[in-house]
Short mmCIF file of C-alpha atoms in Angstrom, two decimals:
data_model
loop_
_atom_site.label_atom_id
_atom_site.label_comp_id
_atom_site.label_asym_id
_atom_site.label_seq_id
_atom_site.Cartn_x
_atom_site.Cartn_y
_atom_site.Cartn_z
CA UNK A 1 90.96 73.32 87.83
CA UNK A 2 94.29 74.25 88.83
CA UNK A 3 94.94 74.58 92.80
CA UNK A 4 95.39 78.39 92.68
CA UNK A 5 91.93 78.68 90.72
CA UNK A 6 90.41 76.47 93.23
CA UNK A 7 91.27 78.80 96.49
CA UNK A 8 90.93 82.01 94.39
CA UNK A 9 87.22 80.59 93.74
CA UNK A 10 86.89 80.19 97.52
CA UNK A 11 87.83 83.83 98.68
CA UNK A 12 84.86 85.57 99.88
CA UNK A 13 83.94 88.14 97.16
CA UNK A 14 83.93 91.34 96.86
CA UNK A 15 81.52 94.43 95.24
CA UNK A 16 83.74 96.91 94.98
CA UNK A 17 81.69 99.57 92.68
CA UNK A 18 79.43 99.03 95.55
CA UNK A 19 81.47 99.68 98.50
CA UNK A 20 82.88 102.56 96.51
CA UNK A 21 79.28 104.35 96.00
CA UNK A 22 79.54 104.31 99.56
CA UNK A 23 82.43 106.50 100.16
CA UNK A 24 81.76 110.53 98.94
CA UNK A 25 85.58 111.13 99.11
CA UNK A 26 86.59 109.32 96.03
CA UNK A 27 85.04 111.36 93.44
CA UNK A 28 87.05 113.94 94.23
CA UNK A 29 90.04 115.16 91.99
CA UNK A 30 93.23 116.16 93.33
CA UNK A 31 95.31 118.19 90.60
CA UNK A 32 93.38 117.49 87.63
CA UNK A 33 92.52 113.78 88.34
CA UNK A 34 90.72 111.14 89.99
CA UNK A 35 92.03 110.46 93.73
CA UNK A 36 93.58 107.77 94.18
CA UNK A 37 94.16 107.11 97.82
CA UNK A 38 96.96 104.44 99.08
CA UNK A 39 97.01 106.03 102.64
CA UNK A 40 94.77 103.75 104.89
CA UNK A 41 96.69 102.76 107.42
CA UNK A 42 97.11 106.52 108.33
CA UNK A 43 93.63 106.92 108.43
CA UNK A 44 90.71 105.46 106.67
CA UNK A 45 88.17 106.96 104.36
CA UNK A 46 84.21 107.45 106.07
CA UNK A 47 81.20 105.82 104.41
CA UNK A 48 78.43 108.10 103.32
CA UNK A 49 76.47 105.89 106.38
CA UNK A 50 78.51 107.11 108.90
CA UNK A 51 79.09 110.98 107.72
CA UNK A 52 75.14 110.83 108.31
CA UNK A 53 75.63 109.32 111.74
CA UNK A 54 76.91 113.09 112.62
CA UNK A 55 73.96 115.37 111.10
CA UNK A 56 71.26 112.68 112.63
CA UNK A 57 73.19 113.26 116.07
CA UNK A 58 73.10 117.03 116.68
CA UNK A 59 70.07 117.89 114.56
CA UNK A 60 68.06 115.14 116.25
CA UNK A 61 69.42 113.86 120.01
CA UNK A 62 72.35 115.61 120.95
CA UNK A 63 72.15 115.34 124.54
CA UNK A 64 74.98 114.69 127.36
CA UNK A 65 74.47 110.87 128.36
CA UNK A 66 73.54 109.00 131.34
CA UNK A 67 71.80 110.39 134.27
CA UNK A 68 69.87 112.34 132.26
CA UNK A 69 65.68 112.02 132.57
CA UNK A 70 64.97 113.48 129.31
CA UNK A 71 64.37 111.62 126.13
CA UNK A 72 66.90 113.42 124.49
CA UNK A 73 69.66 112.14 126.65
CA UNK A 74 68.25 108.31 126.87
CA UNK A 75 68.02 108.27 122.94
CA UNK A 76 71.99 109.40 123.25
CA UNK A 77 72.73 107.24 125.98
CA UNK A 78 71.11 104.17 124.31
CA UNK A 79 72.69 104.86 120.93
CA UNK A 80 76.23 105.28 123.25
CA UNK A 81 75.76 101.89 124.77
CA UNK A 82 74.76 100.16 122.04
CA UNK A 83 78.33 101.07 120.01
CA UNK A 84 79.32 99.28 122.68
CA UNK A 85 77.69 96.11 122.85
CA UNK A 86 78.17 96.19 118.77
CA UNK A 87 82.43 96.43 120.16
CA UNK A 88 82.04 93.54 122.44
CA UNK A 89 80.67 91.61 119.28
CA UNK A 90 83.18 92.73 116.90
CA UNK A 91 85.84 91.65 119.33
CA UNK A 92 83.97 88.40 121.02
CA UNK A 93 84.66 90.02 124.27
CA UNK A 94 82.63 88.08 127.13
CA UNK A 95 80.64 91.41 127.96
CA UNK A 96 80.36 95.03 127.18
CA UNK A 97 81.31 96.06 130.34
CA UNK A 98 84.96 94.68 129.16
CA UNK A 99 84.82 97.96 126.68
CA UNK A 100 86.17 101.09 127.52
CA UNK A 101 85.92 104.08 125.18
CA UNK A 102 88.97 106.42 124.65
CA UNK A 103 90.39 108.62 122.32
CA UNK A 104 91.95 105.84 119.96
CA UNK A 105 94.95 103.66 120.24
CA UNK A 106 97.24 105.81 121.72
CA UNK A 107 94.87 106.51 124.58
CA UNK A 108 94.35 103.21 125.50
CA UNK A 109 97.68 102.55 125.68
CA UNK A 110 98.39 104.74 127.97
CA UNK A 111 95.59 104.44 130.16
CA UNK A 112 96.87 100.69 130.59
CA UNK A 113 100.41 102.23 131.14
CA UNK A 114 99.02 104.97 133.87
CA UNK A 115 96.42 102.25 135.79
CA UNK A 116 97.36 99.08 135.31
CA UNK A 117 101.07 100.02 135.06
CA UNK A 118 101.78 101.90 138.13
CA UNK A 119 99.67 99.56 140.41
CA UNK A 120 101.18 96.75 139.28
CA UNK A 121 105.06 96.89 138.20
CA UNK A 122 108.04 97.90 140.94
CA UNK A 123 111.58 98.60 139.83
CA UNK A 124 113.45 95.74 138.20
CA UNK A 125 110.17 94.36 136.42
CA UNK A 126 110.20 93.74 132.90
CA UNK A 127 107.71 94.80 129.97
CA UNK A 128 108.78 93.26 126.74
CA UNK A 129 107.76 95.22 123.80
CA UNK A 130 108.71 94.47 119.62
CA UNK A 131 111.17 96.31 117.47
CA UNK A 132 107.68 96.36 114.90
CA UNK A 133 105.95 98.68 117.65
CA UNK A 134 104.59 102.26 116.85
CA UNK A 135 105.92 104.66 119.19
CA UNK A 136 102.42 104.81 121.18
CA UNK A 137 103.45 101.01 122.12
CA UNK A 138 106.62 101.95 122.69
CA UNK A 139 106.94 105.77 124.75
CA UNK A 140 104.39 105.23 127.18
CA UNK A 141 106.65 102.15 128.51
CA UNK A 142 109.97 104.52 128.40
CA UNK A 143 108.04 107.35 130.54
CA UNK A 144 107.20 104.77 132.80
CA UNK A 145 110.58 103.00 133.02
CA UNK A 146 112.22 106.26 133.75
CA UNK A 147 109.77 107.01 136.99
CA UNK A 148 109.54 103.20 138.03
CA UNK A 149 113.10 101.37 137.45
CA UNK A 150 111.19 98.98 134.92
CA UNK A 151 112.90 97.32 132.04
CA UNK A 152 112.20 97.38 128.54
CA UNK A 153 113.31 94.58 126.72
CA UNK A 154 113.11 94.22 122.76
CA UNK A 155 111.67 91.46 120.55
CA UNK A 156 113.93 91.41 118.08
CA UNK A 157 112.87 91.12 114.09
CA UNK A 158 114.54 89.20 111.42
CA UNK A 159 115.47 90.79 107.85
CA UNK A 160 111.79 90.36 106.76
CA UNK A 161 109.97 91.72 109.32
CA UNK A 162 109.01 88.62 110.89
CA UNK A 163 109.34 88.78 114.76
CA UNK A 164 111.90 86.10 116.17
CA UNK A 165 109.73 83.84 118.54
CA UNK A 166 112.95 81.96 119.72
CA UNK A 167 114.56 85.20 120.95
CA UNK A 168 110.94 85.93 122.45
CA UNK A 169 110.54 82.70 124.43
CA UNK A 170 114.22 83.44 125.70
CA UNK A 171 112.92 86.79 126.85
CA UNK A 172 110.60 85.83 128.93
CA UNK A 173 111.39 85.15 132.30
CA UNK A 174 110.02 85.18 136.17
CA UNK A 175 110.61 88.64 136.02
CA UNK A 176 108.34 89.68 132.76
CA UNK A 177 105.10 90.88 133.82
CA UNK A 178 103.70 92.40 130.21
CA UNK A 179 104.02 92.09 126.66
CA UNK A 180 102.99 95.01 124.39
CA UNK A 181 102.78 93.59 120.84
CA UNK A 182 100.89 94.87 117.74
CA UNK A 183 98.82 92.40 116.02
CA UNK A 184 99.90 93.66 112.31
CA UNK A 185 102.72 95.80 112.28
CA UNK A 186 101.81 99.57 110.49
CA UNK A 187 105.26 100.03 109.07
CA UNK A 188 105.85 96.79 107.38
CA UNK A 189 102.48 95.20 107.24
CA UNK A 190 104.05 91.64 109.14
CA UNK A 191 100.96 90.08 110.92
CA UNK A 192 102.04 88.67 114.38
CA UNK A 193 101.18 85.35 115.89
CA UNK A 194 99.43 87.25 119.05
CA UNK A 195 97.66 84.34 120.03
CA UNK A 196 100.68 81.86 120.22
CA UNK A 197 102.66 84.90 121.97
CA UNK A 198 99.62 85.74 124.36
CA UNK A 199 99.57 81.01 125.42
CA UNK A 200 103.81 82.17 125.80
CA UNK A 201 103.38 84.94 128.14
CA UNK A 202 100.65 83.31 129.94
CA UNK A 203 103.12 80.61 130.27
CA UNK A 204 105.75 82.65 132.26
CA UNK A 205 102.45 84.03 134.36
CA UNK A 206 102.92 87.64 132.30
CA UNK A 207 99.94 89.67 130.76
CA UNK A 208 99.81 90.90 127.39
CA UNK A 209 98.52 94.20 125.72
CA UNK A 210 97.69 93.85 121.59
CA UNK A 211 97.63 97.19 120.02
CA UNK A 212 94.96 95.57 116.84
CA UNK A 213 95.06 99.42 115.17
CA UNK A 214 96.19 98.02 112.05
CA UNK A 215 94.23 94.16 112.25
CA UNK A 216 90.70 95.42 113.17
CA UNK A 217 90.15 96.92 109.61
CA UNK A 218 91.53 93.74 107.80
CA UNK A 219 91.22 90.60 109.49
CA UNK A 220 88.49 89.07 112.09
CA UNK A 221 89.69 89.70 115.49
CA UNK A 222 88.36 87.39 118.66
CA UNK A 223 89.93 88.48 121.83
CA UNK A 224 88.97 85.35 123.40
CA UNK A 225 90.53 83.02 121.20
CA UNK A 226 93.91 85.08 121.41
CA UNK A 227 93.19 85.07 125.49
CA UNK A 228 94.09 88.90 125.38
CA UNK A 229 94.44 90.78 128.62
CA UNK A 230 94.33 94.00 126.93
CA UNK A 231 93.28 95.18 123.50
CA UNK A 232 92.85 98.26 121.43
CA UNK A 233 92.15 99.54 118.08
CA UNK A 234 91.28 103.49 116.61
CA UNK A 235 87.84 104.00 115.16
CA UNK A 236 89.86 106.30 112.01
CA UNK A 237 91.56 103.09 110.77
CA UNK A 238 88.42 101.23 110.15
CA UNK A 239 86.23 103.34 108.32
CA UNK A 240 85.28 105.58 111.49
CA UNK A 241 85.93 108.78 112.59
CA UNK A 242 88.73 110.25 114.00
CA UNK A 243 88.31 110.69 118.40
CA UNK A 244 86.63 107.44 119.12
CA UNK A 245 88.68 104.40 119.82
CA UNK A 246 88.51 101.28 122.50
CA UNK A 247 89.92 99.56 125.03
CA UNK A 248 88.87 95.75 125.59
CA UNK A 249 90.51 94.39 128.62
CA UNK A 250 89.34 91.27 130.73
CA UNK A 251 86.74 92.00 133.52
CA UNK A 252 88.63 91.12 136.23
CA UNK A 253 92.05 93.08 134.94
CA UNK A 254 89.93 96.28 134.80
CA UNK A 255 87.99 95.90 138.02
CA UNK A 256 91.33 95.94 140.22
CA UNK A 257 92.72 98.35 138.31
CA UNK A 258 92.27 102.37 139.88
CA UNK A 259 91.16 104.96 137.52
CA UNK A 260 93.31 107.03 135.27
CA UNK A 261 92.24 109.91 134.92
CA UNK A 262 89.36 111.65 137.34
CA UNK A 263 85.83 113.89 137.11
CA UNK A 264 82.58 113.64 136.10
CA UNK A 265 80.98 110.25 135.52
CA UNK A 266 83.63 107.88 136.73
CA UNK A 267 82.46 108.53 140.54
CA UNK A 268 80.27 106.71 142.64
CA UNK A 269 80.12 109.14 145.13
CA UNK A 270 82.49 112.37 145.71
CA UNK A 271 82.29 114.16 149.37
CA UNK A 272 85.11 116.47 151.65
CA UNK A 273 84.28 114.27 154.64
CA UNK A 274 84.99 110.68 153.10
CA UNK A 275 87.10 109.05 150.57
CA UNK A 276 85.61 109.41 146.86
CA UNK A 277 84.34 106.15 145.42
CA UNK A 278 84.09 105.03 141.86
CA UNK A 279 82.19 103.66 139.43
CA UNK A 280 82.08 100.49 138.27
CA UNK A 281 83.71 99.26 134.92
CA UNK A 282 83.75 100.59 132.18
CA UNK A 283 82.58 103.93 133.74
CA UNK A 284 85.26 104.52 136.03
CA UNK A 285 87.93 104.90 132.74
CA UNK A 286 85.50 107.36 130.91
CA UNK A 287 85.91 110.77 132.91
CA UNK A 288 83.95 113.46 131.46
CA UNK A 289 82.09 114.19 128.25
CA UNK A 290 83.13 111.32 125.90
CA UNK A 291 82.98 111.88 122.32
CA UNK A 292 79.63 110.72 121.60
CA UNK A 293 78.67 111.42 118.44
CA UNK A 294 81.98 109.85 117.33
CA UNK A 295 81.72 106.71 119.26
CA UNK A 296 77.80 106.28 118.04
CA UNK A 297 79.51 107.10 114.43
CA UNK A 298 82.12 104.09 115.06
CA UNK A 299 79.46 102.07 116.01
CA UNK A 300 77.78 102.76 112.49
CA UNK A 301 81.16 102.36 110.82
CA UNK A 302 81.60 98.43 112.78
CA UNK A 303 78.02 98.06 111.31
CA UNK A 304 79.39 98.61 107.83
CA UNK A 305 81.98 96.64 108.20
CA UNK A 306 80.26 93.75 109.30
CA UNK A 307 77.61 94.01 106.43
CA UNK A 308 80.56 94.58 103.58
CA UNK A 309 82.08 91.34 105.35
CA UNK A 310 85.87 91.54 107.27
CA UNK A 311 86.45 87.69 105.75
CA UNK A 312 85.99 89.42 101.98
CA UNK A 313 87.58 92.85 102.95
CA UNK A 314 90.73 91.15 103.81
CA UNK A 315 90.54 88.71 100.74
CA UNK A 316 90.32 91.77 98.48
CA UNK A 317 92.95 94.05 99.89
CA UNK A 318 95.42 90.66 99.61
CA UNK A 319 94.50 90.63 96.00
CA UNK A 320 95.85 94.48 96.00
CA UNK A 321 98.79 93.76 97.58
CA UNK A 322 100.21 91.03 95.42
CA UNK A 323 99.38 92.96 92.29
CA UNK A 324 101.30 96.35 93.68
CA UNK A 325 103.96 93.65 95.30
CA UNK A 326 104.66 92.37 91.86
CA UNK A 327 104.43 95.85 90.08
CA UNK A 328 106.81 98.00 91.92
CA UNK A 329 109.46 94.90 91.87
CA UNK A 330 109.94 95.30 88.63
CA UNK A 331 111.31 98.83 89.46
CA UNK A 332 115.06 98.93 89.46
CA UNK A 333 116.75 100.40 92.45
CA UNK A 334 113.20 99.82 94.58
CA UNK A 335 113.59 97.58 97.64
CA UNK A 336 110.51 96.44 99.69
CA UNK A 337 110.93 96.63 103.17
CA UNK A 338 108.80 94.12 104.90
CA UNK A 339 108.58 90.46 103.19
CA UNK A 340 106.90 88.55 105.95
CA UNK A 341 104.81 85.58 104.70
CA UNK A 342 101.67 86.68 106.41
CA UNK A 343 101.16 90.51 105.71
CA UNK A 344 98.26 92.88 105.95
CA UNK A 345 97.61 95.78 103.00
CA UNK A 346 100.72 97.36 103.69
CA UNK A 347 103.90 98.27 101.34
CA UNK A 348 106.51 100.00 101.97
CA UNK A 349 109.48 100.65 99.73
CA UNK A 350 112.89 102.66 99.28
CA UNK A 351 114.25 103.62 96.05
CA UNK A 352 118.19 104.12 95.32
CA UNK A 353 118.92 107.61 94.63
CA UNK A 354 115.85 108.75 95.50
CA UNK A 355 114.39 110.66 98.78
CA UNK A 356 111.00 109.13 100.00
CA UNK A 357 109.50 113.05 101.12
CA UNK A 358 110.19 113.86 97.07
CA UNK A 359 108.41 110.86 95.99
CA UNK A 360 105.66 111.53 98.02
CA UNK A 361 105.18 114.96 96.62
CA UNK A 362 105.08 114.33 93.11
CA UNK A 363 103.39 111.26 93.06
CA UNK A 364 100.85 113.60 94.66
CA UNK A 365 100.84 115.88 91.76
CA UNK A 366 99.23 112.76 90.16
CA UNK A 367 96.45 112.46 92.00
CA UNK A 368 98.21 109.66 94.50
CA UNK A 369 98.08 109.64 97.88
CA UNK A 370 100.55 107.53 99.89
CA UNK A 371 102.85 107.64 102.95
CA UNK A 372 106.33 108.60 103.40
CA UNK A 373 108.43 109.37 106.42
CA UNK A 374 109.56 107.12 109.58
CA UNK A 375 105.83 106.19 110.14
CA UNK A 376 106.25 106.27 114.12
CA UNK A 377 108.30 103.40 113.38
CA UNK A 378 111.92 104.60 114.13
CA UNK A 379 113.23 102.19 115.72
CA UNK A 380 112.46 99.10 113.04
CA UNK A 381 113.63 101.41 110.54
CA UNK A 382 116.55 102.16 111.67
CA UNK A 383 117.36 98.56 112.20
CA UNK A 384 116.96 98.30 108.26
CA UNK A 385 119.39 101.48 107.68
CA UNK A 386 116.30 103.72 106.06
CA UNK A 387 115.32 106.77 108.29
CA UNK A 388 111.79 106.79 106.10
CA UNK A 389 110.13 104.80 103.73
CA UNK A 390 107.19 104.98 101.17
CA UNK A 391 104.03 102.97 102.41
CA UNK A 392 101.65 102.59 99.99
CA UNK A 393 98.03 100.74 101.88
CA UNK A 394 95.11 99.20 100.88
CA UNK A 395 91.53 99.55 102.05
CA UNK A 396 88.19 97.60 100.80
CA UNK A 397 87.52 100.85 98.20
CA UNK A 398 90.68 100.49 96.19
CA UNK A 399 90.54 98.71 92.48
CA UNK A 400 93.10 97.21 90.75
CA UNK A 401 93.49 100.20 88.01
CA UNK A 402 94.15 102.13 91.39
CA UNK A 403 97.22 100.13 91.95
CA UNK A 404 98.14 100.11 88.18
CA UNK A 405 97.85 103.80 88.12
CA UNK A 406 100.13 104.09 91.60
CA UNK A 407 102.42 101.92 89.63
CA UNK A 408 102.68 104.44 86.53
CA UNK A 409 103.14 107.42 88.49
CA UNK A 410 105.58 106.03 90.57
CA UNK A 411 107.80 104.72 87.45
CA UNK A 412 107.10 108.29 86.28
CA UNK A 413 107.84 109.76 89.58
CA UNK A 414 111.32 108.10 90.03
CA UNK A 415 112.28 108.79 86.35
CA UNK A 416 112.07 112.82 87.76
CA UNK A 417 114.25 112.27 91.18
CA UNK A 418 116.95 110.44 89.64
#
């Protein structure tokens, strides 16, 4: 048996058929034909399971949760705190209490910008953040450089994608107190080495926030092992809804940190007389109504995930890659942006004499959907001299006639543009 037989033996397998039977969406036609859909790192298709989660919800328990005496508001609370213990597993956080709900990615972000951020950086301090960033890694860094005197200092990438950790050990210095990395880059697909740049950081006595949006629907993710301080992923990029996302960050991090944003919930006690007092983590970063029924939904959606298996998810959508990856570069004129070694389902692509928002619209006419535009990515792709690029991504539902099909229309596409 040859050597690539042997490891292609050993990847975790795959049903497909089944995990598409799971997923309503896909039987639909766009124009005339089947959907094919090669936008996943936008946003994620829902499983039947978790579509359900929403009907069960407001036809069954819907209820406002905690302090509430009445069984319809402990069923809701219970089902709310147990999406969070099933986070703390999917991450291998120490304890749930390290999980704070938000609105996805972006949210969390910021909240570690506003709280952490402002109690902790003065004017000359310096947050190092990578040319792969999307611009909610990057903008809520530049608002607070502009009120605090921080600097921003860029990782810089090399003509593959691949962030240059000589250039980031030289960047760190007495004076870097965070680094705000993503864990697989959304534009390119590049998978970072968070845990060797987390041991770096530590090193020079700096924290570091992982924005895992892109890694939590592809690849195991253990915020221990990676030592972390902060973490966060969207519940729409892996196979949840849209509204729910979280923020992992180490116990002791959050507990000195002051709340973000304030109202209902994250109090202790509130009184005219004498100084308001908080709740304890995670409470005191969840002001107001959350989005229950979401966050119970991403709970189901983890679930699925961990019974379809995020060892054989990833195996598959590699498999998809390399077959589109060897497809479209037999297209003359097509350049791949993005060649790291160690990529995610993620490709993105130029063509000579062609405009990516035009290919984007026909190929749509064929019942494709993909990506085009800057991909809140502008300042990688302007390093590469593109101002938008086509980005074609994988998810566990996609086949390999999907990719052969994205490959026709594409050929049949660019023969129209040109």
């Amino acid at each position: 048996m040859t050597e690539l037989a042997t490891r292609t033996t050993l990847l975790p397998s795959l049903d497909v058929a089944a995990v598409r039977a799971d997923f309503p969406i896909l039987s639909r036609q766009i124009h005339g034909r089947p959907l094919v859909y090669l936008d996943n790192a936008a946003t994620s298709q829902t499983p039947r399971q978790v579509i359900e989660v929403f009907d069960d919800y407001y036809g069954r328990y819907n209820a406002n949760i905690h302090r509430g005496l009445h069984t319809l508001a402990d069923e809701a609370t219970a089902a709310f705190e147990e999406t969070r213990e099933r986070v703390r597993r999917f991450l291998n956080a120490s304890e749930s209490r390290e999980i704070v709900f938000t609105r996805g990615t972006t949210e969390a972000i910021n909240l570690v910008a506003n709280a952490w951020g402002r109690a902790n950086l003065v004017a000359g301090d310096e947050v190092l953040v990578s040319r792969l960033e999307h611009h909610s890694n990057i903008v809520p860094w530049q608002l607070l450089a502009s009120e605090l005197g921080i600097l921003i200092k860029v990782i810089p990438v090399d003509d593959r994608g691949v962030l240059d950790l000589a250039a980031y050990s030289g960047l760190l210095t007495d004076r870097t107190r965070l680094v705000a990395v993503n864990h697989v880059s959304n534009a390119f697909g590049t998978i970072n080495p968070v845990r060797e740049m987390a041991a770096m950081a530590h090193d020079a006595e700096a924290k570091i926030l992982v924005d895992g949006a892109q890694a939590a629907p592809h690849q195991p993710i253990d915020v221990r092992v990676i030592d972390a301080d902060f973490y966060a992923f969207s519940g729409h990029k892996v196979y949840g809804p849209t509204g729910a996302g979280v923020l992992y960050g180490k116990a002791s991090l959050l507990e000195a940190m002051p709340p973000w944003q304030g109202g209902g919930e994250m109090i202790e006690t509130v009184s005219f007389e004498e100084p308001t007092t908080f709740a304890g983590i995670p409470h005191k970063f969840e002001a107001g109504t959350p989005a229950i029924a979401e966050v119970i939904a991403l709970g189901e959606a983890l679930a699925w995930v961990e019974r379809t298996g995020i060892e054989a998810i990833g195996a598959w959508e590699g498999q998809l890659l390399a077959h589109a990856t060897a497809g479209v570069s037999r297209i003359d004129g097509l350049r791949i942006l993005g060649t790291a070694p160690d990529k995610a389902g993620v490709l993105s692509f130029v063509v000579d004499g062609a405009h990516s928002q035009d290919i984007g619209l026909l190929i749509d006419q064929l019942g494709v959907a993909i990506r085009t535009g800057h991909h809140c990515a502008q300042p990688l792709l302007a390093q590469f001299g593109v101002d938008a690029t086509c980005r074609a991504s994988f998810a566990a539902y996609n086949t390999l006639e999907e990719v052969d099909i994205f490959i026709d229309a594409l050929h049949r596409v660019i023969g129209m543009v040109r």
